CSV table of C-alpha atoms in Angstrom, one decimal:
chain,number,residue,atom,x,y,z
A,1,UNK,CA,156.5,112.1,43.5
A,2,UNK,CA,157.1,108.9,42.4
A,3,UNK,CA,159.8,108.5,45.3
A,4,UNK,CA,157.8,109.5,47.8
A,5,UNK,CA,155.2,106.9,47.0
A,6,UNK,CA,157.9,103.9,46.6
A,7,UNK,CA,159.1,105.2,49.9
A,8,UNK,CA,156.2,104.9,52.0
A,9,UNK,CA,155.5,101.7,50.0
A,10,UNK,CA,158.2,100.7,51.5
A,11,UNK,CA,157.8,101.8,55.0
A,12,UNK,CA,154.4,100.0,55.1
A,13,UNK,CA,156.0,96.4,54.4
A,14,UNK,CA,158.5,97.0,56.8
A,15,UNK,CA,155.8,97.5,59.5
A,16,UNK,CA,153.9,94.6,58.1
A,17,UNK,CA,157.1,92.7,59.0
A,18,UNK,CA,157.5,93.5,62.1
A,19,UNK,CA,153.9,92.9,63.1
A,20,UNK,CA,154.3,89.0,61.3
A,21,UNK,CA,157.2,89.1,63.6
A,22,UNK,CA,154.8,89.8,66.8
A,23,UNK,CA,152.1,87.8,65.4
A,24,UNK,CA,154.4,84.8,65.0
A,25,UNK,CA,155.9,85.0,68.2
A,26,UNK,CA,152.2,84.8,69.5
A,27,UNK,CA,151.6,82.0,68.0
A,28,UNK,CA,154.9,80.1,69.0
A,29,UNK,CA,153.8,80.9,72.7
A,30,UNK,CA,150.1,78.8,72.4
A,31,UNK,CA,152.5,76.2,70.7
A,32,UNK,CA,155.0,76.3,73.8
A,33,UNK,CA,154.8,72.7,75.4
A,34,UNK,CA,152.8,72.9,78.7
A,35,UNK,CA,154.9,73.4,81.1
A,36,UNK,CA,155.3,70.6,84.1
A,37,UNK,CA,154.6,72.0,87.2
A,38,UNK,CA,156.5,70.3,90.4
A,39,UNK,CA,153.8,71.0,93.2
A,40,UNK,CA,156.1,71.0,96.6
A,41,UNK,CA,159.7,70.8,96.8
A,42,UNK,CA,162.3,70.2,94.4
A,43,UNK,CA,163.9,66.4,93.9
A,44,UNK,CA,167.0,67.5,95.5
A,45,UNK,CA,165.4,69.1,98.3
A,46,UNK,CA,163.4,66.3,98.9
A,47,UNK,CA,166.1,63.6,99.2
A,48,UNK,CA,168.4,65.8,101.3
A,49,UNK,CA,165.8,66.0,103.9
A,50,UNK,CA,165.3,62.1,103.5
A,51,UNK,CA,168.9,61.7,104.1
A,52,UNK,CA,169.0,63.6,107.4
A,53,UNK,CA,167.6,61.6,110.3
A,54,UNK,CA,166.7,64.6,112.3
A,55,UNK,CA,162.6,63.3,111.7
A,56,UNK,CA,163.1,60.4,114.3
A,57,UNK,CA,162.3,61.3,117.5
A,58,UNK,CA,162.9,58.5,120.0
A,59,UNK,CA,160.6,57.3,122.4
A,60,UNK,CA,162.4,58.3,125.7
A,61,UNK,CA,162.5,62.0,124.3
A,62,UNK,CA,158.7,61.6,123.6
A,63,UNK,CA,158.1,60.4,126.8
A,64,UNK,CA,160.2,63.3,128.4
A,65,UNK,CA,158.0,65.9,126.2
A,66,UNK,CA,154.6,64.1,127.1
A,67,UNK,CA,156.1,64.2,130.8
A,68,UNK,CA,156.7,68.1,130.7
A,69,UNK,CA,153.3,68.3,129.3
A,70,UNK,CA,155.1,70.2,126.0
A,71,UNK,CA,152.2,72.6,124.5
A,72,UNK,CA,153.8,72.8,121.3
A,73,UNK,CA,153.6,69.0,120.6
A,74,UNK,CA,150.7,67.4,119.0
A,75,UNK,CA,150.6,63.4,118.4
A,76,UNK,CA,148.9,62.4,115.5
A,77,UNK,CA,148.4,58.7,115.3
A,78,UNK,CA,148.5,57.5,111.5
A,79,UNK,CA,146.8,53.9,111.9
A,80,UNK,CA,143.5,53.0,111.1
A,81,UNK,CA,140.7,54.0,113.0
A,82,UNK,CA,140.1,50.6,114.7
A,83,UNK,CA,143.6,50.4,115.9
A,84,UNK,CA,143.4,53.8,117.1
A,85,UNK,CA,140.1,53.0,119.0
A,86,UNK,CA,141.8,50.0,120.8
A,87,UNK,CA,145.2,51.6,121.8
A,88,UNK,CA,146.5,54.9,121.4
A,89,UNK,CA,149.1,57.3,123.3
A,90,UNK,CA,147.4,59.6,125.8
A,91,UNK,CA,146.4,62.9,123.7
A,92,UNK,CA,146.8,61.7,120.4
A,93,UNK,CA,144.8,62.6,117.8
A,94,UNK,CA,143.9,60.3,114.4
A,95,UNK,CA,144.9,60.9,111.1
A,96,UNK,CA,144.9,57.5,108.8
A,97,UNK,CA,147.1,57.7,106.2
A,98,UNK,CA,144.8,57.5,103.4
A,99,UNK,CA,143.3,60.6,105.2
A,100,UNK,CA,146.6,62.4,105.2
A,101,UNK,CA,145.9,65.3,102.8
A,102,UNK,CA,142.3,65.8,103.4
A,103,UNK,CA,141.5,69.3,103.8
A,104,UNK,CA,140.6,68.8,107.7
A,105,UNK,CA,143.8,68.0,108.4
A,106,UNK,CA,145.8,69.7,106.3
A,107,UNK,CA,145.5,72.8,108.6
A,108,UNK,CA,147.2,70.6,111.2
A,109,UNK,CA,150.3,69.6,108.9
A,110,UNK,CA,151.0,72.7,106.9
A,111,UNK,CA,151.9,75.2,110.2
A,112,UNK,CA,154.4,76.6,112.0
A,113,UNK,CA,153.5,76.6,115.3
A,114,UNK,CA,153.1,72.9,116.5
A,115,UNK,CA,155.2,70.0,116.2
A,116,UNK,CA,153.7,67.2,114.9
A,117,UNK,CA,154.7,63.7,116.0
A,118,UNK,CA,153.6,61.1,113.7
A,119,UNK,CA,153.5,56.8,114.7
A,120,UNK,CA,152.1,53.9,114.0
A,121,UNK,CA,152.7,50.7,115.1
A,122,UNK,CA,156.1,50.5,113.5
A,123,UNK,CA,157.6,53.3,112.2
A,124,UNK,CA,157.0,52.7,108.8
A,125,UNK,CA,153.4,54.0,108.0
A,126,UNK,CA,154.2,57.0,110.0
A,127,UNK,CA,157.3,57.6,107.6
A,128,UNK,CA,155.8,57.3,104.5
A,129,UNK,CA,153.6,59.9,106.1
A,130,UNK,CA,156.6,61.9,106.8
A,131,UNK,CA,157.3,61.5,103.4
A,132,UNK,CA,154.4,62.9,102.0
A,133,UNK,CA,154.8,65.9,104.4
A,134,UNK,CA,158.2,66.4,102.8
A,135,UNK,CA,157.3,66.4,99.3
A,136,UNK,CA,154.6,69.2,100.2
A,137,UNK,CA,157.5,71.2,102.2
A,138,UNK,CA,155.9,70.6,105.8
A,139,UNK,CA,158.9,71.0,108.3
A,140,UNK,CA,157.5,70.4,111.3
A,141,UNK,CA,157.1,66.8,111.5
A,142,UNK,CA,158.7,63.8,113.3
A,143,UNK,CA,158.8,60.4,113.5
A,144,UNK,CA,158.4,58.7,116.6
A,145,UNK,CA,161.5,55.7,115.7
A,146,UNK,CA,160.3,52.3,116.2
A,147,UNK,CA,156.7,53.2,116.8
A,148,UNK,CA,154.6,51.7,119.3
A,149,UNK,CA,156.6,48.4,119.5
A,150,UNK,CA,159.3,50.5,120.6
A,151,UNK,CA,157.3,52.5,123.0
A,152,UNK,CA,155.8,49.4,124.8
A,153,UNK,CA,159.3,47.8,124.7
A,154,UNK,CA,161.1,51.0,126.4
A,155,UNK,CA,158.6,52.8,128.4
A,156,UNK,CA,155.6,50.6,129.3
A,157,UNK,CA,158.1,47.4,130.0
A,158,UNK,CA,162.1,48.2,130.0
A,159,UNK,CA,164.4,46.0,130.4
A,160,UNK,CA,166.7,46.2,133.5
A,161,UNK,CA,170.4,46.6,131.7
A,162,UNK,CA,173.0,44.4,132.8
A,163,UNK,CA,175.0,44.5,136.1
A,164,UNK,CA,177.8,45.9,134.2
A,165,UNK,CA,175.8,48.7,132.1
A,166,UNK,CA,177.3,52.2,132.7
A,167,UNK,CA,175.8,54.9,134.6
A,168,UNK,CA,173.8,56.0,131.7
A,169,UNK,CA,171.9,53.1,131.2
A,170,UNK,CA,171.0,52.8,134.6
A,171,UNK,CA,169.9,56.7,134.4
A,172,UNK,CA,167.9,56.0,131.4
A,173,UNK,CA,166.3,52.8,133.2
A,174,UNK,CA,165.4,54.8,136.4
A,175,UNK,CA,163.8,57.4,133.8
A,176,UNK,CA,161.8,54.8,132.1
A,177,UNK,CA,160.4,53.2,135.1
A,178,UNK,CA,159.2,57.1,136.3
A,179,UNK,CA,157.7,57.6,133.1
A,180,UNK,CA,155.8,54.3,133.3
A,181,UNK,CA,154.5,55.4,136.7
A,182,UNK,CA,153.7,58.7,135.2
A,183,UNK,CA,151.4,56.7,132.7
A,184,UNK,CA,149.8,54.6,135.0
A,185,UNK,CA,152.1,51.2,135.0
A,186,UNK,CA,153.9,50.1,138.2
A,187,UNK,CA,156.9,48.9,136.6
A,188,UNK,CA,158.6,49.5,139.7
A,189,UNK,CA,157.3,46.4,141.4
A,190,UNK,CA,157.6,44.0,138.4
A,191,UNK,CA,161.1,44.9,138.5
A,192,UNK,CA,161.5,44.4,142.3
A,193,UNK,CA,159.6,41.1,142.2
A,194,UNK,CA,162.3,38.7,140.1
A,195,UNK,CA,165.0,39.8,142.4
A,196,UNK,CA,163.4,38.5,144.9
A,197,UNK,CA,162.5,35.7,143.9
A,198,UNK,CA,165.6,35.1,142.4
A,199,UNK,CA,166.6,33.9,146.0
A,200,UNK,CA,169.5,36.4,146.0
A,201,UNK,CA,168.7,38.7,148.9
A,202,UNK,CA,170.7,41.3,149.3
A,203,UNK,CA,173.6,40.7,151.8
A,204,UNK,CA,172.5,43.0,155.0
A,205,UNK,CA,175.3,45.3,155.9
A,206,UNK,CA,176.8,44.6,159.1
A,207,UNK,CA,177.9,47.5,160.8
A,208,UNK,CA,180.8,46.7,162.8
A,209,UNK,CA,180.1,47.5,166.3
A,210,UNK,CA,182.4,50.5,167.0
A,211,UNK,CA,185.2,49.9,168.5
A,212,UNK,CA,185.7,50.4,172.3
A,213,UNK,CA,188.4,53.0,173.3
A,214,UNK,CA,191.2,51.3,174.6
A,215,UNK,CA,191.1,51.8,178.2
A,216,UNK,CA,194.2,53.8,179.6
A,217,UNK,CA,196.5,51.4,181.1
A,218,UNK,CA,195.5,51.2,184.4
A,219,UNK,CA,198.1,51.3,187.7
A,220,UNK,CA,201.2,52.4,187.8
A,221,UNK,CA,203.4,53.9,190.3
B,1,UNK,CA,162.9,113.5,57.4
B,2,UNK,CA,159.7,113.2,59.5
B,3,UNK,CA,159.1,109.6,58.6
B,4,UNK,CA,162.7,108.8,58.8
B,5,UNK,CA,163.1,109.4,62.4
B,6,UNK,CA,159.4,108.0,63.2
B,7,UNK,CA,161.3,104.4,61.5
B,8,UNK,CA,164.4,105.1,63.1
B,9,UNK,CA,162.3,105.1,66.4
B,10,UNK,CA,160.3,102.0,65.5
B,11,UNK,CA,163.2,99.7,64.8
B,12,UNK,CA,165.3,100.8,68.1
B,13,UNK,CA,161.8,99.9,70.2
B,14,UNK,CA,161.8,96.5,67.8
B,15,UNK,CA,165.2,95.6,68.6
B,16,UNK,CA,164.9,96.3,72.1
B,17,UNK,CA,161.9,94.5,72.3
B,18,UNK,CA,163.7,91.3,70.6
B,19,UNK,CA,166.6,91.7,72.7
B,20,UNK,CA,164.5,91.4,76.0
B,21,UNK,CA,162.9,87.9,74.5
B,22,UNK,CA,166.6,86.4,73.8
B,23,UNK,CA,167.5,87.2,77.2
B,24,UNK,CA,164.6,85.5,78.9
B,25,UNK,CA,165.2,82.8,76.8
B,26,UNK,CA,169.0,82.5,77.9
B,27,UNK,CA,168.2,82.8,81.5
B,28,UNK,CA,165.1,80.3,81.4
B,29,UNK,CA,166.4,77.7,83.5
B,30,UNK,CA,164.7,74.1,83.4
B,31,UNK,CA,165.1,72.1,86.5
B,32,UNK,CA,167.0,68.5,85.9
B,33,UNK,CA,164.8,67.0,87.8
B,34,UNK,CA,160.8,67.4,87.8
B,35,UNK,CA,158.5,64.9,90.3
B,36,UNK,CA,155.9,63.9,87.6
B,37,UNK,CA,153.7,62.6,90.1
B,38,UNK,CA,151.9,64.7,92.5
B,39,UNK,CA,151.5,64.0,96.4
B,40,UNK,CA,148.0,62.8,95.8
B,41,UNK,CA,148.8,60.3,93.4
B,42,UNK,CA,151.8,59.2,95.4
B,43,UNK,CA,149.8,58.8,98.8
B,44,UNK,CA,147.1,56.9,96.8
B,45,UNK,CA,150.2,54.5,95.7
B,46,UNK,CA,151.6,54.4,99.2
B,47,UNK,CA,148.2,53.5,100.7
B,48,UNK,CA,147.4,50.8,98.0
B,49,UNK,CA,150.9,49.2,99.0
B,50,UNK,CA,151.1,47.8,95.5
B,51,UNK,CA,154.9,48.3,95.3
B,52,UNK,CA,155.8,45.5,98.0
B,53,UNK,CA,156.7,42.6,96.8
B,54,UNK,CA,157.0,39.3,99.0
B,55,UNK,CA,160.0,37.0,98.4
B,56,UNK,CA,158.1,34.3,97.4
B,57,UNK,CA,156.2,36.8,94.4
B,58,UNK,CA,160.0,37.8,93.6
B,59,UNK,CA,161.5,34.2,93.4
B,60,UNK,CA,158.7,33.4,91.1
B,61,UNK,CA,159.8,35.2,87.8
B,62,UNK,CA,162.8,36.9,89.0
B,63,UNK,CA,164.1,37.3,85.9
B,64,UNK,CA,161.8,40.1,85.1
B,65,UNK,CA,163.1,42.0,88.1
B,66,UNK,CA,166.8,43.6,88.9
B,67,UNK,CA,167.9,44.0,92.3
B,68,UNK,CA,169.0,47.1,93.6
B,69,UNK,CA,170.5,47.3,97.2
B,70,UNK,CA,169.9,51.1,98.5
B,71,UNK,CA,172.3,50.4,101.3
B,72,UNK,CA,175.6,52.4,101.7
B,73,UNK,CA,178.6,51.2,99.5
B,74,UNK,CA,180.3,49.9,102.7
B,75,UNK,CA,177.7,47.7,103.7
B,76,UNK,CA,176.8,46.9,99.8
B,77,UNK,CA,180.7,45.6,99.7
B,78,UNK,CA,180.7,43.6,102.8
B,79,UNK,CA,177.6,41.6,101.5
B,80,UNK,CA,174.6,41.8,98.8
B,81,UNK,CA,172.2,39.6,97.3
B,82,UNK,CA,173.4,37.9,93.7
B,83,UNK,CA,173.4,40.0,90.7
B,84,UNK,CA,172.2,43.2,92.9
B,85,UNK,CA,173.4,46.9,91.7
B,86,UNK,CA,174.0,49.4,94.3
B,87,UNK,CA,172.0,52.7,94.4
B,88,UNK,CA,172.1,54.4,97.7
B,89,UNK,CA,169.6,57.3,98.5
B,90,UNK,CA,172.3,59.9,98.1
B,91,UNK,CA,173.0,58.9,94.5
B,92,UNK,CA,169.5,58.4,93.2
B,93,UNK,CA,169.5,62.0,91.2
B,94,UNK,CA,173.1,61.0,89.6
B,95,UNK,CA,172.8,61.1,85.5
B,96,UNK,CA,174.3,57.8,85.6
B,97,UNK,CA,171.6,56.3,88.0
B,98,UNK,CA,168.5,57.7,86.1
B,99,UNK,CA,170.2,56.5,83.0
B,100,UNK,CA,170.6,53.2,84.1
B,101,UNK,CA,167.6,52.9,85.7
B,102,UNK,CA,166.0,54.2,82.1
B,103,UNK,CA,168.0,51.6,80.5
B,104,UNK,CA,166.4,49.0,83.0
B,105,UNK,CA,163.1,50.2,82.1
B,106,UNK,CA,163.6,49.9,78.3
B,107,UNK,CA,164.5,46.4,78.8
B,108,UNK,CA,161.1,45.4,80.2
B,109,UNK,CA,162.3,44.9,83.7
B,110,UNK,CA,161.6,46.8,87.1
B,111,UNK,CA,164.0,47.6,89.7
B,112,UNK,CA,163.5,45.6,92.8
B,113,UNK,CA,164.9,47.7,96.0
B,114,UNK,CA,166.1,46.4,99.4
B,115,UNK,CA,168.1,47.2,102.5
B,116,UNK,CA,168.2,46.9,105.9
B,117,UNK,CA,164.8,47.3,106.4
B,118,UNK,CA,161.6,48.2,104.2
B,119,UNK,CA,161.0,51.5,105.8
B,120,UNK,CA,164.2,52.8,105.0
B,121,UNK,CA,164.1,51.6,101.5
B,122,UNK,CA,160.7,53.3,101.2
B,123,UNK,CA,162.2,56.2,100.8
B,124,UNK,CA,164.3,55.4,97.6
B,125,UNK,CA,160.9,54.1,96.5
B,126,UNK,CA,159.0,57.1,96.8
B,127,UNK,CA,161.9,59.5,95.3
B,128,UNK,CA,161.8,57.2,92.0
B,129,UNK,CA,158.1,56.8,92.1
B,130,UNK,CA,157.7,60.4,92.2
B,131,UNK,CA,160.2,60.8,89.4
B,132,UNK,CA,158.4,58.6,87.2
B,133,UNK,CA,159.7,55.3,88.1
B,134,UNK,CA,156.3,53.6,88.4
B,135,UNK,CA,157.2,50.0,88.1
B,136,UNK,CA,159.8,50.5,91.2
B,137,UNK,CA,159.0,47.8,94.0
B,138,UNK,CA,160.1,46.8,97.4
B,139,UNK,CA,161.4,43.4,98.5
B,140,UNK,CA,159.6,43.2,101.7
B,141,UNK,CA,162.6,41.8,104.0
B,142,UNK,CA,164.8,42.7,106.4
B,143,UNK,CA,168.6,42.2,106.0
B,144,UNK,CA,171.7,42.0,108.2
B,145,UNK,CA,175.2,41.7,107.4
B,146,UNK,CA,176.8,39.0,110.0
B,147,UNK,CA,180.3,37.7,108.9
B,148,UNK,CA,180.2,39.1,105.7
B,149,UNK,CA,177.2,36.9,104.8
B,150,UNK,CA,174.0,38.6,104.1
B,151,UNK,CA,171.0,37.2,106.6
B,152,UNK,CA,167.8,37.8,105.1
B,153,UNK,CA,164.3,37.4,106.8
B,154,UNK,CA,160.9,38.2,106.1
B,155,UNK,CA,159.8,41.6,107.2
B,156,UNK,CA,155.7,41.8,108.6
B,157,UNK,CA,154.5,45.1,107.6
B,158,UNK,CA,153.7,47.2,110.7
B,159,UNK,CA,153.0,44.2,112.4
B,160,UNK,CA,151.9,45.0,116.3
B,161,UNK,CA,154.3,42.8,118.6
B,162,UNK,CA,152.2,42.8,121.4
B,163,UNK,CA,148.1,43.2,121.4
B,164,UNK,CA,148.9,46.7,123.2
B,165,UNK,CA,145.6,46.8,125.0
B,166,UNK,CA,145.6,43.5,126.6
B,167,UNK,CA,149.6,44.1,127.5
B,168,UNK,CA,148.9,47.3,129.0
B,169,UNK,CA,145.9,45.8,131.4
B,170,UNK,CA,148.5,43.1,132.4
B,171,UNK,CA,151.1,45.2,133.0
B,172,UNK,CA,148.5,47.1,135.2
B,173,UNK,CA,147.3,44.5,137.2
B,174,UNK,CA,150.7,43.2,137.7
B,175,UNK,CA,151.1,45.7,140.3
B,176,UNK,CA,149.0,44.8,142.6
B,177,UNK,CA,149.9,40.8,142.3
B,178,UNK,CA,153.0,41.3,142.6
B,179,UNK,CA,152.7,43.2,146.0
B,180,UNK,CA,151.4,40.0,147.4
B,181,UNK,CA,153.6,38.0,145.6
B,182,UNK,CA,156.5,40.1,147.2
B,183,UNK,CA,155.4,39.6,150.4
B,184,UNK,CA,155.2,36.0,150.8
B,185,UNK,CA,158.7,35.5,149.2
B,186,UNK,CA,159.8,38.0,151.9
B,187,UNK,CA,158.4,35.8,154.3
B,188,UNK,CA,160.6,32.8,152.7
B,189,UNK,CA,163.8,34.4,152.5
B,190,UNK,CA,163.8,36.1,156.1
B,191,UNK,CA,166.9,37.9,156.0
B,192,UNK,CA,169.6,36.0,157.9
B,193,UNK,CA,170.9,38.0,161.0
B,194,UNK,CA,174.4,38.1,160.8
B,195,UNK,CA,175.5,38.4,164.6
B,196,UNK,CA,178.6,40.4,165.0
B,197,UNK,CA,181.6,38.4,166.2
B,198,UNK,CA,181.8,39.6,169.9
B,199,UNK,CA,185.6,41.1,170.0
B,200,UNK,CA,187.3,40.1,172.5
B,201,UNK,CA,188.0,42.5,174.8
B,202,UNK,CA,192.1,43.4,174.9
B,203,UNK,CA,192.9,42.9,178.7
B,204,UNK,CA,193.7,45.8,180.0
B,205,UNK,CA,197.2,45.8,180.5
B,206,UNK,CA,197.9,45.2,184.2
B,207,UNK,CA,199.5,47.5,186.2
B,208,UNK,CA,203.3,46.9,187.3
B,209,UNK,CA,206.0,49.2,187.4
């Protein structure tokens, strides 16, 4: 009788022990340090994405896509509203940098259908906007390399390549002239005028008069 | 006997329970680095532009700053600013880099980043800022390697090179103006007609036997 009682006592103690272990673990959960959440991508991925230059799109490529009316592209001007109203690229929408993570703009950025091309005067602000987007894992963002400054000096006002330049340089120049015409600027005339003014008229080709056939020697016996 | 079986079952389940806990703890991986700043905080800091440091501000108390060159090692070895250390973007997450930056912080100094242009440097800045190095600055300069010496020039942030609207209008009006001037010019330099020299006719060989 007494052994049975002791055995029961021992068992209840064991239950108590196990129960206390569980309670201790539960208390431990409360005491655990607050887990720091990393919103967006990991630092390693962030740096890897930044290291690649893929985000930059040149003004020539952009012009090409605009002329071809690429429907999968949205231009986003990240400058201030004031600057946007003064001048912007055709078809661009304005998202000032400070509004970049607003509720209205996020749906534009966080999608997989459209390519978003960010631009500003230089590419500084646009690059910053891209970096913020990269942090959040948006992967359809691009940056116009050189920004509007570059756009003006290449598309709207291209410089004539030196005569020693290769064929590609001239092809590119022709493309830029045509693009400028598309955007309503007569660069073509601008380029041809100084040529004339420089008083170096192109030498007219002198087509040599066709040689007369030698007359068959006349006479004879 | 019944009781014994019961305890056996309970102890087995308790052991399994603890085992699961131990496995969970062992497999828990803590990420090496974590962005301590949220994207909103980063955006705010970016917009405020407090991190940009002019050359004069830097020279005022340069003893509080440590210059950090963010270009790659090749360019750094060619030339760099005096007392600068080299931390290219790809090495930012190295342990030695983070340790070094922490020691700088402990000394009460703040790292000042520079590179070819601030637009490149800002990515390094943003990485460091998000990792929690809040005191990091960016020197507003552009640099260029030339004949093994570093040419430093001031950088004006996002400056429009021309007044876009005006330039655009002038380019558009140029078209009509030039059409007129072209006509005038053409009159002046009327192409000189080059009359082909009359070729002498070969004398027809005269007959004869």
